[in-house]
PDB file of N, CA and C in Angstrom:
ATOM      1  N   MET K1038     134.942-159.526 195.916  1.00  0.00           N
ATOM      2  CA  MET K1038     135.133-159.321 197.708  1.00  0.00           C
ATOM      3  C   MET K1038     133.933-159.974 198.061  1.00  0.00           C
ATOM      4  N   ALA K1039     133.112-161.110 198.772  1.00  0.00           N
ATOM      5  CA  ALA K1039     132.464-161.739 199.676  1.00  0.00           C
ATOM      6  C   ALA K1039     132.824-160.885 201.000  1.00  0.00           C
ATOM      7  N   LEU K1040     131.309-160.845 201.558  1.00  0.00           N
ATOM      8  CA  LEU K1040     130.986-160.783 202.477  1.00  0.00           C
ATOM      9  C   LEU K1040     130.998-161.778 203.328  1.00  0.00           C
ATOM     10  N   ASP K1041     131.668-162.048 204.447  1.00  0.00           N
ATOM     11  CA  ASP K1041     131.290-162.893 205.313  1.00  0.00           C
ATOM     12  C   ASP K1041     130.923-162.945 207.073  1.00  0.00           C
ATOM     13  N   TYR K1042     130.481-163.362 206.937  1.00  0.00           N
ATOM     14  CA  TYR K1042     129.423-163.328 207.855  1.00  0.00           C
ATOM     15  C   TYR K1042     129.635-163.949 209.052  1.00  0.00           C
ATOM     16  N   THR K1043     130.971-164.876 209.191  1.00  0.00           N
ATOM     17  CA  THR K1043     130.926-165.863 209.706  1.00  0.00           C
ATOM     18  C   THR K1043     131.328-165.113 211.189  1.00  0.00           C
ATOM     19  N   LYS K1044     132.146-164.570 210.589  1.00  0.00           N
ATOM     20  CA  LYS K1044     133.229-163.736 211.403  1.00  0.00           C
ATOM     21  C   LYS K1044     132.987-162.893 212.740  1.00  0.00           C
ATOM     22  N   LYS K1045     132.639-163.000 214.348  1.00  0.00           N
ATOM     23  CA  LYS K1045     132.497-161.482 214.921  1.00  0.00           C
ATOM     24  C   LYS K1045     133.498-160.436 215.079  1.00  0.00           C
ATOM     25  N   THR K1046     134.743-160.478 214.434  1.00  0.00           N
ATOM     26  CA  THR K1046     135.262-159.093 215.146  1.00  0.00           C
ATOM     27  C   THR K1046     136.141-158.240 213.041  1.00  0.00           C
ATOM     28  N   SER K1047     136.028-157.495 212.788  1.00  0.00           N
ATOM     29  CA  SER K1047     136.508-157.461 211.245  1.00  0.00           C
ATOM     30  C   SER K1047     138.013-157.251 211.948  1.00  0.00           C
ATOM     31  N   ARG K1048     139.002-157.167 210.562  1.00  0.00           N
ATOM     32  CA  ARG K1048     139.777-157.243 210.241  1.00  0.00           C
ATOM     33  C   ARG K1048     140.573-155.771 209.995  1.00  0.00           C
ATOM     34  N   ARG K1049     139.777-154.707 209.464  1.00  0.00           N
ATOM     35  CA  ARG K1049     140.029-154.029 208.784  1.00  0.00           C
ATOM     36  C   ARG K1049     139.628-152.505 210.006  1.00  0.00           C
ATOM     37  N   GLY K1050     139.363-152.828 210.695  1.00  0.00           N
ATOM     38  CA  GLY K1050     138.626-151.941 211.881  1.00  0.00           C
ATOM     39  C   GLY K1050     137.110-151.340 211.799  1.00  0.00           C
ATOM     40  N   VAL K1051     137.594-149.828 212.087  1.00  0.00           N
ATOM     41  CA  VAL K1051     136.264-149.007 211.422  1.00  0.00           C
ATOM     42  C   VAL K1051     135.965-149.207 209.962  1.00  0.00           C
ATOM     43  N   SER K1052     134.541-149.783 209.213  1.00  0.00           N
ATOM     44  CA  SER K1052     134.346-149.345 208.198  1.00  0.00           C
ATOM     45  C   SER K1052     134.257-147.940 208.165  1.00  0.00           C
ATOM     46  N   VAL K1053     133.889-147.170 206.296  1.00  0.00           N
ATOM     47  CA  VAL K1053     133.809-145.768 205.987  1.00  0.00           C
ATOM     48  C   VAL K1053     132.545-145.706 206.342  1.00  0.00           C
ATOM     49  N   MET K1054     131.976-146.422 205.800  1.00  0.00           N
ATOM     50  CA  MET K1054     130.276-146.342 206.059  1.00  0.00           C
ATOM     51  C   MET K1054     129.378-146.044 207.849  1.00  0.00           C
ATOM     52  N   ASP K1055     130.718-146.677 208.550  1.00  0.00           N
ATOM     53  CA  ASP K1055     130.403-146.416 210.145  1.00  0.00           C
ATOM     54  C   ASP K1055     130.212-144.760 210.713  1.00  0.00           C
ATOM     55  N   VAL K1056     131.648-144.694 209.666  1.00  0.00           N
ATOM     56  CA  VAL K1056     132.078-142.860 209.893  1.00  0.00           C
ATOM     57  C   VAL K1056     131.145-142.332 209.388  1.00  0.00           C
ATOM     58  N   ILE K1057     130.817-142.543 207.782  1.00  0.00           N
ATOM     59  CA  ILE K1057     130.104-141.447 206.991  1.00  0.00           C
ATOM     60  C   ILE K1057     128.909-140.752 208.206  1.00  0.00           C
ATOM     61  N   HIS K1058     127.993-142.418 208.430  1.00  0.00           N
ATOM     62  CA  HIS K1058     126.906-142.079 209.149  1.00  0.00           C
ATOM     63  C   HIS K1058     126.548-141.420 210.084  1.00  0.00           C
ATOM     64  N   THR K1059     127.368-142.045 211.398  1.00  0.00           N
ATOM     65  CA  THR K1059     128.186-141.454 212.640  1.00  0.00           C
ATOM     66  C   THR K1059     128.137-139.887 212.572  1.00  0.00           C
ATOM     67  N   ILE K1060     129.010-139.125 211.545  1.00  0.00           N
ATOM     68  CA  ILE K1060     128.927-137.407 211.228  1.00  0.00           C
ATOM     69  C   ILE K1060     127.549-137.338 210.879  1.00  0.00           C
ATOM     70  N   LEU K1061     127.440-138.115 209.899  1.00  0.00           N
ATOM     71  CA  LEU K1061     126.043-137.947 210.177  1.00  0.00           C
ATOM     72  C   LEU K1061     124.974-137.517 209.798  1.00  0.00           C
ATOM     73  N   GLY K1062     124.287-138.972 211.247  1.00  0.00           N
ATOM     74  CA  GLY K1062     123.714-138.300 212.270  1.00  0.00           C
ATOM     75  C   GLY K1062     124.038-137.271 213.344  1.00  0.00           C
ATOM     76  N   VAL K1063     125.055-137.160 213.094  1.00  0.00           N
ATOM     77  CA  VAL K1063     125.521-135.842 214.547  1.00  0.00           C
ATOM     78  C   VAL K1063     124.696-134.925 214.064  1.00  0.00           C
ATOM     79  N   ALA K1064     125.477-134.685 212.419  1.00  0.00           N
ATOM     80  CA  ALA K1064     125.130-133.290 211.922  1.00  0.00           C
ATOM     81  C   ALA K1064     123.139-133.433 212.321  1.00  0.00           C
ATOM     82  N   ALA K1065     122.345-134.161 211.878  1.00  0.00           N
ATOM     83  CA  ALA K1065     121.147-134.361 212.017  1.00  0.00           C
ATOM     84  C   ALA K1065     120.532-134.506 213.320  1.00  0.00           C
ATOM     85  N   LEU K1066     121.096-134.735 214.325  1.00  0.00           N
ATOM     86  CA  LEU K1066     120.658-134.768 215.449  1.00  0.00           C
ATOM     87  C   LEU K1066     120.759-132.810 216.128  1.00  0.00           C
ATOM     88  N   VAL K1067     122.123-133.150 215.656  1.00  0.00           N
ATOM     89  CA  VAL K1067     122.037-131.028 216.383  1.00  0.00           C
ATOM     90  C   VAL K1067     121.232-129.727 216.004  1.00  0.00           C
ATOM     91  N   LEU K1068     121.192-130.354 214.036  1.00  0.00           N
ATOM     92  CA  LEU K1068     119.820-129.461 213.208  1.00  0.00           C
ATOM     93  C   LEU K1068     118.623-129.511 214.202  1.00  0.00           C
ATOM     94  N   PHE K1069     118.248-130.962 214.441  1.00  0.00           N
ATOM     95  CA  PHE K1069     117.158-131.057 215.047  1.00  0.00           C
ATOM     96  C   PHE K1069     116.612-130.371 216.234  1.00  0.00           C
ATOM     97  N   ILE K1070     117.623-130.550 217.325  1.00  0.00           N
ATOM     98  CA  ILE K1070     118.048-129.899 218.162  1.00  0.00           C
ATOM     99  C   ILE K1070     117.551-128.494 218.021  1.00  0.00           C
ATOM    100  N   ILE K1071     118.283-127.266 217.271  1.00  0.00           N
ATOM    101  CA  ILE K1071     118.801-126.098 216.466  1.00  0.00           C
ATOM    102  C   ILE K1071     116.684-126.393 216.404  1.00  0.00           C
ATOM    103  N   ILE K1072     116.241-126.970 215.580  1.00  0.00           N
ATOM    104  CA  ILE K1072     114.992-126.643 214.909  1.00  0.00           C
ATOM    105  C   ILE K1072     113.905-127.036 216.420  1.00  0.00           C
ATOM    106  N   ALA K1073     113.659-127.554 217.272  1.00  0.00           N
ATOM    107  CA  ALA K1073     113.103-127.793 218.780  1.00  0.00           C
ATOM    108  C   ALA K1073     113.074-126.894 219.329  1.00  0.00           C
ATOM    109  N   ILE K1074     114.761-125.696 219.491  1.00  0.00           N
ATOM    110  CA  ILE K1074     114.541-124.858 220.724  1.00  0.00           C
ATOM    111  C   ILE K1074     114.071-123.644 220.061  1.00  0.00           C
ATOM    112  N   ASP K1075     113.981-123.863 218.501  1.00  0.00           N
ATOM    113  CA  ASP K1075     112.858-122.402 218.201  1.00  0.00           C
ATOM    114  C   ASP K1075     112.291-122.632 216.267  1.00  0.00           C
ATOM    115  N   PHE K1076     111.069-122.779 216.658  1.00  0.00           N
ATOM    116  CA  PHE K1076     110.452-123.786 215.284  1.00  0.00           C
ATOM    117  C   PHE K1076     110.629-123.078 214.714  1.00  0.00           C
ATOM    118  N   ASP K1077     109.746-121.565 214.817  1.00  0.00           N
ATOM    119  CA  ASP K1077     109.787-120.326 214.135  1.00  0.00           C
ATOM    120  C   ASP K1077     109.718-119.871 213.219  1.00  0.00           C
ATOM    121  N   ASP K1078     111.860-119.356 214.590  1.00  0.00           N
ATOM    122  CA  ASP K1078     112.764-118.566 213.177  1.00  0.00           C
ATOM    123  C   ASP K1078     113.989-120.169 212.581  1.00  0.00           C
ATOM    124  N   ASN K1079     113.661-121.202 213.398  1.00  0.00           N
ATOM    125  CA  ASN K1079     114.112-122.149 212.201  1.00  0.00           C
ATOM    126  C   ASN K1079     113.648-122.971 211.473  1.00  0.00           C
ATOM    127  N   ARG K1080     112.528-122.799 210.537  1.00  0.00           N
ATOM    128  CA  ARG K1080     112.089-123.420 210.290  1.00  0.00           C
ATOM    129  C   ARG K1080     112.724-124.043 208.845  1.00  0.00           C
ATOM    130  N   LYS K1081     113.044-122.723 208.549  1.00  0.00           N
ATOM    131  CA  LYS K1081     114.408-123.095 207.201  1.00  0.00           C
ATOM    132  C   LYS K1081     115.494-124.450 207.333  1.00  0.00           C
ATOM    133  N   LEU K1082     115.627-124.866 208.561  1.00  0.00           N
ATOM    134  CA  LEU K1082     116.808-126.160 208.698  1.00  0.00           C
ATOM    135  C   LEU K1082     115.987-127.464 208.255  1.00  0.00           C
ATOM    136  N   LEU K1083     114.578-127.413 208.009  1.00  0.00           N
ATOM    137  CA  LEU K1083     114.127-129.155 207.562  1.00  0.00           C
ATOM    138  C   LEU K1083     114.851-129.398 206.465  1.00  0.00           C
ATOM    139  N   PRO K1084     114.765-128.639 205.208  1.00  0.00           N
ATOM    140  CA  PRO K1084     115.118-129.116 203.754  1.00  0.00           C
ATOM    141  C   PRO K1084     116.695-129.555 204.949  1.00  0.00           C
ATOM    142  N   PHE K1085     117.719-129.347 204.921  1.00  0.00           N
ATOM    143  CA  PHE K1085     118.879-129.548 205.348  1.00  0.00           C
ATOM    144  C   PHE K1085     118.739-130.700 206.118  1.00  0.00           C
ATOM    145  N   ILE K1086     117.633-131.150 207.126  1.00  0.00           N
ATOM    146  CA  ILE K1086     118.030-132.565 207.710  1.00  0.00           C
ATOM    147  C   ILE K1086     117.031-133.788 207.109  1.00  0.00           C
ATOM    148  N   ILE K1087     116.685-133.606 206.139  1.00  0.00           N
ATOM    149  CA  ILE K1087     116.157-134.608 204.651  1.00  0.00           C
ATOM    150  C   ILE K1087     117.323-134.686 203.876  1.00  0.00           C
ATOM    151  N   LEU K1088     117.384-133.508 203.708  1.00  0.00           N
ATOM    152  CA  LEU K1088     118.650-133.764 202.566  1.00  0.00           C
ATOM    153  C   LEU K1088     120.404-134.834 203.818  1.00  0.00           C
ATOM    154  N   ILE K1089     119.869-134.545 204.433  1.00  0.00           N
ATOM    155  CA  ILE K1089     121.174-135.318 204.599  1.00  0.00           C
ATOM    156  C   ILE K1089     120.772-137.174 205.244  1.00  0.00           C
ATOM    157  N   VAL K1090     119.198-136.988 205.844  1.00  0.00           N
ATOM    158  CA  VAL K1090     118.716-138.626 205.477  1.00  0.00           C
ATOM    159  C   VAL K1090     118.786-139.040 204.153  1.00  0.00           C
ATOM    160  N   SER K1091     118.526-138.170 203.136  1.00  0.00           N
ATOM    161  CA  SER K1091     118.833-138.231 201.478  1.00  0.00           C
ATOM    162  C   SER K1091     119.988-139.065 201.153  1.00  0.00           C
ATOM    163  N   VAL K1092     121.102-138.569 201.466  1.00  0.00           N
ATOM    164  CA  VAL K1092     122.850-138.594 201.569  1.00  0.00           C
ATOM    165  C   VAL K1092     123.113-139.654 201.875  1.00  0.00           C
ATOM    166  N   MET K1093     122.890-139.825 203.507  1.00  0.00           N
ATOM    167  CA  MET K1093     122.717-141.571 203.648  1.00  0.00           C
ATOM    168  C   MET K1093     122.485-142.741 202.942  1.00  0.00           C
ATOM    169  N   ASN K1094     120.702-142.292 202.900  1.00  0.00           N
ATOM    170  CA  ASN K1094     121.400-143.773 201.801  1.00  0.00           C
ATOM    171  C   ASN K1094     121.007-143.763 200.643  1.00  0.00           C
ATOM    172  N   GLY K1095     121.753-142.433 200.121  1.00  0.00           N
ATOM    173  CA  GLY K1095     122.233-142.908 198.482  1.00  0.00           C
ATOM    174  C   GLY K1095     123.890-143.159 199.173  1.00  0.00           C
ATOM    175  N   ALA K1096     124.208-142.972 199.825  1.00  0.00           N
ATOM    176  CA  ALA K1096     125.911-144.070 200.265  1.00  0.00           C
ATOM    177  C   ALA K1096     125.319-145.412 200.813  1.00  0.00           C
ATOM    178  N   ASP K1097     124.495-145.314 201.194  1.00  0.00           N
ATOM    179  CA  ASP K1097     124.089-146.993 202.235  1.00  0.00           C
ATOM    180  C   ASP K1097     123.996-147.959 200.407  1.00  0.00           C
ATOM    181  N   ALA K1098     123.230-146.927 199.707  1.00  0.00           N
ATOM    182  CA  ALA K1098     122.950-147.982 198.250  1.00  0.00           C
ATOM    183  C   ALA K1098     123.958-147.865 197.733  1.00  0.00           C
ATOM    184  N   VAL K1099     125.492-147.143 197.124  1.00  0.00           N
ATOM    185  CA  VAL K1099     126.289-147.307 197.385  1.00  0.00           C
ATOM    186  C   VAL K1099     126.932-148.095 197.237  1.00  0.00           C
ATOM    187  N   TYR K1100     127.180-148.234 199.067  1.00  0.00           N
ATOM    188  CA  TYR K1100     127.817-149.160 199.118  1.00  0.00           C
ATOM    189  C   TYR K1100     127.397-151.264 199.145  1.00  0.00           C
ATOM    190  N   LYS K1101     125.780-150.982 199.200  1.00  0.00           N
ATOM    191  CA  LYS K1101     125.434-152.312 198.757  1.00  0.00           C
ATOM    192  C   LYS K1101     125.685-152.542 197.624  1.00  0.00           C
ATOM    193  N   ILE K1102     125.853-151.876 196.712  1.00  0.00           N
ATOM    194  CA  ILE K1102     126.173-152.724 195.457  1.00  0.00           C
ATOM    195  C   ILE K1102     127.863-152.739 195.294  1.00  0.00           C
ATOM    196  N   GLN K1103     128.515-152.034 195.888  1.00  0.00           N
ATOM    197  CA  GLN K1103     129.788-152.336 196.118  1.00  0.00           C
ATOM    198  C   GLN K1103     129.492-153.389 196.317  1.00  0.00           C
ATOM    199  N   HIS K1104     128.941-153.447 197.542  1.00  0.00           N
ATOM    200  CA  HIS K1104     129.944-155.745 198.457  1.00  0.00           C
ATOM    201  C   HIS K1104     128.559-156.383 198.340  1.00  0.00           C
ATOM    202  N   LEU K1105     127.842-156.077 197.084  1.00  0.00           N
ATOM    203  CA  LEU K1105     127.606-157.362 196.368  1.00  0.00           C
ATOM    204  C   LEU K1105     128.329-158.459 195.760  1.00  0.00           C
ATOM    205  N   PRO K1106     127.789-159.414 196.619  1.00  0.00           N
ATOM    206  CA  PRO K1106     128.976-160.967 196.208  1.00  0.00           C
ATOM    207  C   PRO K1106     128.345-161.160 194.569  1.00  0.00           C
ATOM    208  N   HIS K1107     129.255-161.874 194.111  1.00  0.00           N
ATOM    209  CA  HIS K1107     128.974-161.898 192.669  1.00  0.00           C
ATOM    210  C   HIS K1107     127.561-163.443 192.535  1.00  0.00           C
ATOM    211  N   GLY K1108     127.290-163.176 191.371  1.00  0.00           N
ATOM    212  CA  GLY K1108     126.272-163.767 191.475  1.00  0.00           C
ATOM    213  C   GLY K1108     124.990-164.559 192.021  1.00  0.00           C
ATOM    214  N   LYS K1109     125.205-163.193 193.404  1.00  0.00           N
ATOM    215  CA  LYS K1109     123.422-162.771 193.972  1.00  0.00           C
ATOM    216  C   LYS K1109     123.161-161.692 193.245  1.00  0.00           C
ATOM    217  N   LYS K1110     121.157-161.410 193.338  1.00  0.00           N
ATOM    218  CA  LYS K1110     120.743-160.938 191.972  1.00  0.00           C
ATOM    219  C   LYS K1110     120.011-160.961 193.523  1.00  0.00           C
ATOM    220  N   ARG K1111     120.482-160.297 194.982  1.00  0.00           N
ATOM    221  CA  ARG K1111     118.858-159.833 195.722  1.00  0.00           C
ATOM    222  C   ARG K1111     119.687-158.238 195.807  1.00  0.00           C
ATOM    223  N   LEU K1112     118.727-157.665 194.856  1.00  0.00           N
ATOM    224  CA  LEU K1112     118.579-156.458 194.838  1.00  0.00           C
ATOM    225  C   LEU K1112     117.319-155.403 195.763  1.00  0.00           C
ATOM    226  N   GLY K1113     116.744-155.781 196.311  1.00  0.00           N
ATOM    227  CA  GLY K1113     115.536-155.381 196.702  1.00  0.00           C
ATOM    228  C   GLY K1113     116.016-154.206 197.784  1.00  0.00           C
ATOM    229  N   GLY K1114     117.208-154.664 198.624  1.00  0.00           N
ATOM    230  CA  GLY K1114     117.396-153.589 199.887  1.00  0.00           C
ATOM    231  C   GLY K1114     118.349-152.123 198.492  1.00  0.00           C
ATOM    232  N   VAL K1115     118.799-152.512 197.432  1.00  0.00           N
ATOM    233  CA  VAL K1115     119.608-151.640 197.090  1.00  0.00           C
ATOM    234  C   VAL K1115     118.467-150.892 196.441  1.00  0.00           C
ATOM    235  N   PHE K1116     117.157-151.798 195.789  1.00  0.00           N
ATOM    236  CA  PHE K1116     116.192-150.607 194.947  1.00  0.00           C
ATOM    237  C   PHE K1116     115.288-149.892 195.998  1.00  0.00           C
ATOM    238  N   LEU K1117     115.479-150.241 197.313  1.00  0.00           N
ATOM    239  CA  LEU K1117     115.108-149.821 198.645  1.00  0.00           C
ATOM    240  C   LEU K1117     115.726-148.852 198.825  1.00  0.00           C
ATOM    241  N   SER K1118     116.829-148.577 198.778  1.00  0.00           N
ATOM    242  CA  SER K1118     117.366-147.116 199.676  1.00  0.00           C
ATOM    243  C   SER K1118     117.210-146.505 198.826  1.00  0.00           C
ATOM    244  N   ILE K1119     117.953-146.630 197.259  1.00  0.00           N
ATOM    245  CA  ILE K1119     117.109-145.731 196.131  1.00  0.00           C
ATOM    246  C   ILE K1119     115.724-144.720 195.361  1.00  0.00           C
ATOM    247  N   GLY K1120     115.029-145.844 196.329  1.00  0.00           N
ATOM    248  CA  GLY K1120     113.646-145.479 196.088  1.00  0.00           C
ATOM    249  C   GLY K1120     113.662-143.631 196.904  1.00  0.00           C
ATOM    250  N   LEU K1121     114.378-144.625 198.718  1.00  0.00           N
ATOM    251  CA  LEU K1121     114.145-143.674 199.775  1.00  0.00           C
ATOM    252  C   LEU K1121     114.727-142.810 199.615  1.00  0.00           C
ATOM    253  N   CYS K1122     116.158-142.451 198.729  1.00  0.00           N
ATOM    254  CA  CYS K1122     117.035-141.911 198.431  1.00  0.00           C
ATOM    255  C   CYS K1122     116.315-140.525 197.362  1.00  0.00           C
ATOM    256  N   ILE K1123     115.344-140.640 196.463  1.00  0.00           N
ATOM    257  CA  ILE K1123     115.352-140.198 195.517  1.00  0.00           C
ATOM    258  C   ILE K1123     113.428-139.586 196.433  1.00  0.00           C
ATOM    259  N   GLY K1124     112.892-140.129 196.712  1.00  0.00           N
ATOM    260  CA  GLY K1124     112.277-139.439 197.917  1.00  0.00           C
ATOM    261  C   GLY K1124     111.981-138.653 198.699  1.00  0.00           C
ATOM    262  N   PHE K1125     113.336-138.825 199.658  1.00  0.00           N
ATOM    263  CA  PHE K1125     113.679-138.220 200.430  1.00  0.00           C
ATOM    264  C   PHE K1125     114.599-136.486 199.512  1.00  0.00           C
ATOM    265  N   LEU K1126     114.918-137.031 198.224  1.00  0.00           N
ATOM    266  CA  LEU K1126     115.184-135.575 197.920  1.00  0.00           C
ATOM    267  C   LEU K1126     114.766-135.064 197.192  1.00  0.00           C
ATOM    268  N   ALA K1127     113.506-135.547 196.662  1.00  0.00           N
ATOM    269  CA  ALA K1127     112.008-135.139 195.937  1.00  0.00           C
ATOM    270  C   ALA K1127     111.571-133.865 197.521  1.00  0.00           C
ATOM    271  N   ILE K1128     111.177-134.849 198.522  1.00  0.00           N
ATOM    272  CA  ILE K1128     110.765-134.009 199.612  1.00  0.00           C
ATOM    273  C   ILE K1128     111.213-132.452 199.851  1.00  0.00           C
ATOM    274  N   ALA K1129     112.735-133.013 200.107  1.00  0.00           N
ATOM    275  CA  ALA K1129     113.845-131.788 200.339  1.00  0.00           C
ATOM    276  C   ALA K1129     113.805-130.470 198.949  1.00  0.00           C
ATOM    277  N   ALA K1130     113.590-131.216 197.550  1.00  0.00           N
ATOM    278  CA  ALA K1130     113.591-129.816 197.397  1.00  0.00           C
ATOM    279  C   ALA K1130     112.021-129.035 196.859  1.00  0.00           C
ATOM    280  N   TYR K1131     111.594-130.092 197.725  1.00  0.00           N
ATOM    281  CA  TYR K1131     109.757-129.441 197.659  1.00  0.00           C
ATOM    282  C   TYR K1131     109.873-128.193 198.547  1.00  0.00           C
ATOM    283  N   MET K1132     110.389-128.743 199.902  1.00  0.00           N
ATOM    284  CA  MET K1132     110.557-127.808 201.223  1.00  0.00           C
ATOM    285  C   MET K1132     111.163-126.773 200.897  1.00  0.00           C
ATOM    286  N   TRP K1133     112.803-126.707 200.057  1.00  0.00           N
ATOM    287  CA  TRP K1133     113.469-125.659 199.500  1.00  0.00           C
ATOM    288  C   TRP K1133     112.039-124.337 198.827  1.00  0.00           C
ATOM    289  N   ILE K1134     111.578-125.197 197.910  1.00  0.00           N
ATOM    290  CA  ILE K1134     111.454-123.856 197.148  1.00  0.00           C
ATOM    291  C   ILE K1134     110.352-123.294 197.845  1.00  0.00           C
ATOM    292  N   VAL K1135     110.111-124.328 199.282  1.00  0.00           N
ATOM    293  CA  VAL K1135     108.242-123.742 199.577  1.00  0.00           C
ATOM    294  C   VAL K1135     109.335-122.711 200.326  1.00  0.00           C
ATOM    295  N   PHE K1136     109.603-122.826 201.977  1.00  0.00           N
ATOM    296  CA  PHE K1136     111.361-122.017 202.673  1.00  0.00           C
ATOM    297  C   PHE K1136     111.787-120.850 201.682  1.00  0.00           C
ATOM    298  N   TYR K1137     111.954-121.524 200.431  1.00  0.00           N
ATOM    299  CA  TYR K1137     113.141-120.011 200.131  1.00  0.00           C
ATOM    300  C   TYR K1137     112.380-119.401 198.992  1.00  0.00           C
ATOM    301  N   TRP K1138     111.532-119.278 198.637  1.00  0.00           N
ATOM    302  CA  TRP K1138     111.430-118.993 197.655  1.00  0.00           C
ATOM    303  C   TRP K1138     109.445-118.166 197.614  1.00  0.00           C
TER     304      TRP K1138
END
């Protein structure tokens, strides 16, 4: 299945990635607002925000891999998403250790 960028509207409606990004984005925003209200009491929620960002980048990498056209070797965006996912996972793990141990 090749991607067709010539059409202005999608025939299938809302994509799954849009729903996933919307739900995770709202969750991250709610957690950020909770942290901004009282940082001293809610600083333990920071690893969860970074974990949400990591999951969003991982889901984006999987989606890009699944929808890569045949014969195309442009994997730069995929490797960037995977690298960001791994980096944010490492930061979340470090923060988890610092805040919870």
